[in-house]
Amino acid sequence: MGSCHLKMAAANLPCRVLDVIFGYLDLPDLANCALVCKNWCQYLSDDYSDVWRLLCARKVAEEALKSDILCNVTSYKAKAMAFCHAWNPQDCSRNIYIKPNGFTLHRNPVAQSTDGVRGKIGFSSGRHAWEVWWDGPLGTVAVVGIATKHAPMQCHGYVALLGSDDQSWGWNLVDNHLLHNGDSQGNFPQCNNAPKYQVGERIRVILDMDDNTLSFERGYEFLGVAFRGLPSVKLYPAVSAVYGNTEVCMVYLGPPLDG
């Protein structure tokens, strides 16, 4: 049978067969499958299909599915993608571990250390949004932002690690300062008497790699563009924390909704 006939046969496989085949694949493989033909693309575009439900069941911890961590990602596909973009347990300070739910970091109570973590997947194109929130005290420094692969994720003392060099950009939620290359880039948001961050409040981070900007939202209020002129390199979600036993969650949302 020629390659043309094989492609046609694959495109016409019944849904129950596709369910079985796709049920063995991970997210990158499913993304490639969506490029094979129109039928497969349409099938995988159903965010609530059994394919995504099974991937959720295999990858996402039951604890996360039953809690409110994923309350803003409703479909099976969105939940699976959020897990694939979550904190990277292999790319964090030695004083941090990722909890079994897969979305929450825990910083161990180590004195005189600032500790960070990156997400599993970085971005060099497109528009991306994710939520970050502290589930414990901030301490003297608590920074949310982005970093390249070259930015350090641990240092001595209690400092604003994220934004301490030219490889990271951050917003210190304690004093509302923007940080990059070791310097304060001004207050954020740019308004009088800006409210301080409250524990449990979800911050939405918006990275636009087409326009090379980083913005933030709080409580669905757009706070403005924090950084412009970002380099066209792969940038990762990141945070740095100093308070012992504090916890920080991150959930990838996908492309931001305009308006």
mmCIF file of N, CA and C in Angstrom, residues 1 31 39 43 46 54 72-73 110 141 171 173:
data_model
loop_
_atom_site.group_PDB
_atom_site.id
_atom_site.type_symbol
_atom_site.label_atom_id
_atom_site.label_comp_id
_atom_site.label_asym_id
_atom_site.label_seq_id
_atom_site.Cartn_x
_atom_site.Cartn_y
_atom_site.Cartn_z
ATOM 1 N N MET A 1 0.854 -1.193 0.000
ATOM 2 C CA MET A 1 0.000 0.000 0.000
ATOM 3 C C MET A 1 0.884 1.235 0.000
ATOM 4 N N ALA A 31 0.281 16.976 19.962
ATOM 5 C CA ALA A 31 0.407 18.202 19.166
ATOM 6 C C ALA A 31 0.874 17.883 17.756
ATOM 7 N N ASN A 39 -8.877 15.666 9.834
ATOM 8 C CA ASN A 39 -9.728 14.878 10.726
ATOM 9 C C ASN A 39 -9.109 14.743 12.121
ATOM 10 N N TYR A 43 -10.520 16.295 15.621
ATOM 11 C CA TYR A 43 -10.787 15.397 16.742
ATOM 12 C C TYR A 43 -10.077 15.885 18.002
ATOM 13 N N ASP A 46 -11.322 19.029 20.289
ATOM 14 C CA ASP A 46 -12.373 18.890 21.300
ATOM 15 C C ASP A 46 -11.701 18.802 22.677
ATOM 16 N N LEU A 54 -8.330 11.109 29.491
ATOM 17 C CA LEU A 54 -7.403 10.045 29.856
ATOM 18 C C LEU A 54 -6.003 10.586 30.152
ATOM 19 N N ASN A 72 -9.600 27.791 37.321
ATOM 20 C CA ASN A 72 -9.692 28.680 36.163
ATOM 21 C C ASN A 72 -9.317 28.002 34.845
ATOM 22 N N VAL A 73 -9.074 26.700 34.893
ATOM 23 C CA VAL A 73 -8.890 25.911 33.669
ATOM 24 C C VAL A 73 -9.907 24.771 33.729
ATOM 25 N N VAL A 110 15.295 27.235 55.322
ATOM 26 C CA VAL A 110 16.756 27.331 55.320
ATOM 27 C C VAL A 110 17.144 28.794 55.515
ATOM 28 N N VAL A 141 11.125 39.455 50.773
ATOM 29 C CA VAL A 141 11.226 39.528 49.307
ATOM 30 C C VAL A 141 10.413 38.385 48.710
ATOM 31 N N TRP A 171 8.829 41.234 39.503
ATOM 32 C CA TRP A 171 8.041 42.200 40.275
ATOM 33 C C TRP A 171 8.058 41.740 41.727
ATOM 34 N N LEU A 173 6.590 41.625 45.062
ATOM 35 C CA LEU A 173 5.259 41.879 45.591
ATOM 36 C C LEU A 173 5.288 42.535 46.962
#
